[in-house]
């Protein structure tokens, strides 16, 4: 697979309100995956040239009755879908009120000006963090999980899980809203890391979210209890590798998928963006986003080397539903006959979250 996340290829659209665009040396398992993918590409290319794969015949074989949301829904209702992989970018979290931390105009960077950052993204560069972690923790206070409620998109993914159809959810986001929504950890691949756990930069001791949060909201840099090292949340910074679980899960997961749903991502940050090419050729791919995304190189597609999504009239399986992610998920749930169930789940879960926050607010008022 494309093993190196590319720094600087972020999008200004919905791609990553709380998703760190990452850069990696991609050593170890990622290098092995890259070599394996290269061999697969060469093998496929040679097989096509020798006539073992009929690309013309395959390219005209329609997977869906119609390349619309209704076509995808019919495929599900017909019982042809058992293993769904969902992929998400920050577009699924924007309605939760999570700000775009990457934009200097968002206001989040205003308090960091006194630290004379060489550029805004320096706050997410591991070398800069090791020299001066304070700017990151000041910014993290504004972004920390617990201040936001999951969106209809998150609960739609949970509904897929509850119905036994979710094979895995791959997310670029670091906001942990999938976990808050009740999607179990074993069903999640947090490609760009998470605030859920943290580790000491020196001795690697592990700490949980609440421990780190207590320090951050007390305006203290979290220092390890076992050594003088700084404790950093497990989000992926520029200069760090993606989690091992990302690379170890991709091959098996995507070979089993019979539907891929991409939500709220502009599919530009690698290697996450290349995952759309990992599913089988007969696997439908649905994009729910404010604009079309992930359309790739036509020549690469002809050579069987990926090529991204194809929303042209010649497409055999790709569907783009353009609009707000929450609206798209609710509409899909309605068409599947799950609409009221989704609305009730959102109402119940948001009430639960509100009730859990009240004791905390009461305690703070007593302290004041």
Tab-separated table of N, CA and C in Angstrom, residues 22 28 52 111 138 256 329 335:
chain	number	residue	atom	x	y	z
A	22	UNK	N	-0.791	13.559	8.579
A	22	UNK	CA	0.414	13.005	9.159
A	22	UNK	C	1.502	12.773	8.151
A	28	UNK	N	9.390	-0.521	9.259
A	28	UNK	CA	8.852	-1.766	9.780
A	28	UNK	C	7.772	-2.349	8.927
A	52	UNK	N	-4.625	-13.118	-18.903
A	52	UNK	CA	-5.249	-13.903	-17.843
A	52	UNK	C	-6.405	-13.154	-17.193
A	111	UNK	N	-4.183	32.164	20.709
A	111	UNK	CA	-3.489	32.093	21.992
A	111	UNK	C	-2.068	31.557	21.878
A	138	UNK	N	-1.902	23.657	25.122
A	138	UNK	CA	-2.806	24.808	25.148
A	138	UNK	C	-3.884	24.654	24.082
A	256	UNK	N	-12.427	-8.606	2.563
A	256	UNK	CA	-13.714	-9.192	2.953
A	256	UNK	C	-14.897	-8.275	2.682
A	329	UNK	N	-26.665	10.314	5.812
A	329	UNK	CA	-26.817	9.126	6.658
A	329	UNK	C	-28.268	8.939	7.094
A	335	UNK	N	-34.337	5.177	3.942
A	335	UNK	CA	-34.576	4.289	2.806
A	335	UNK	C	-34.433	2.816	3.192
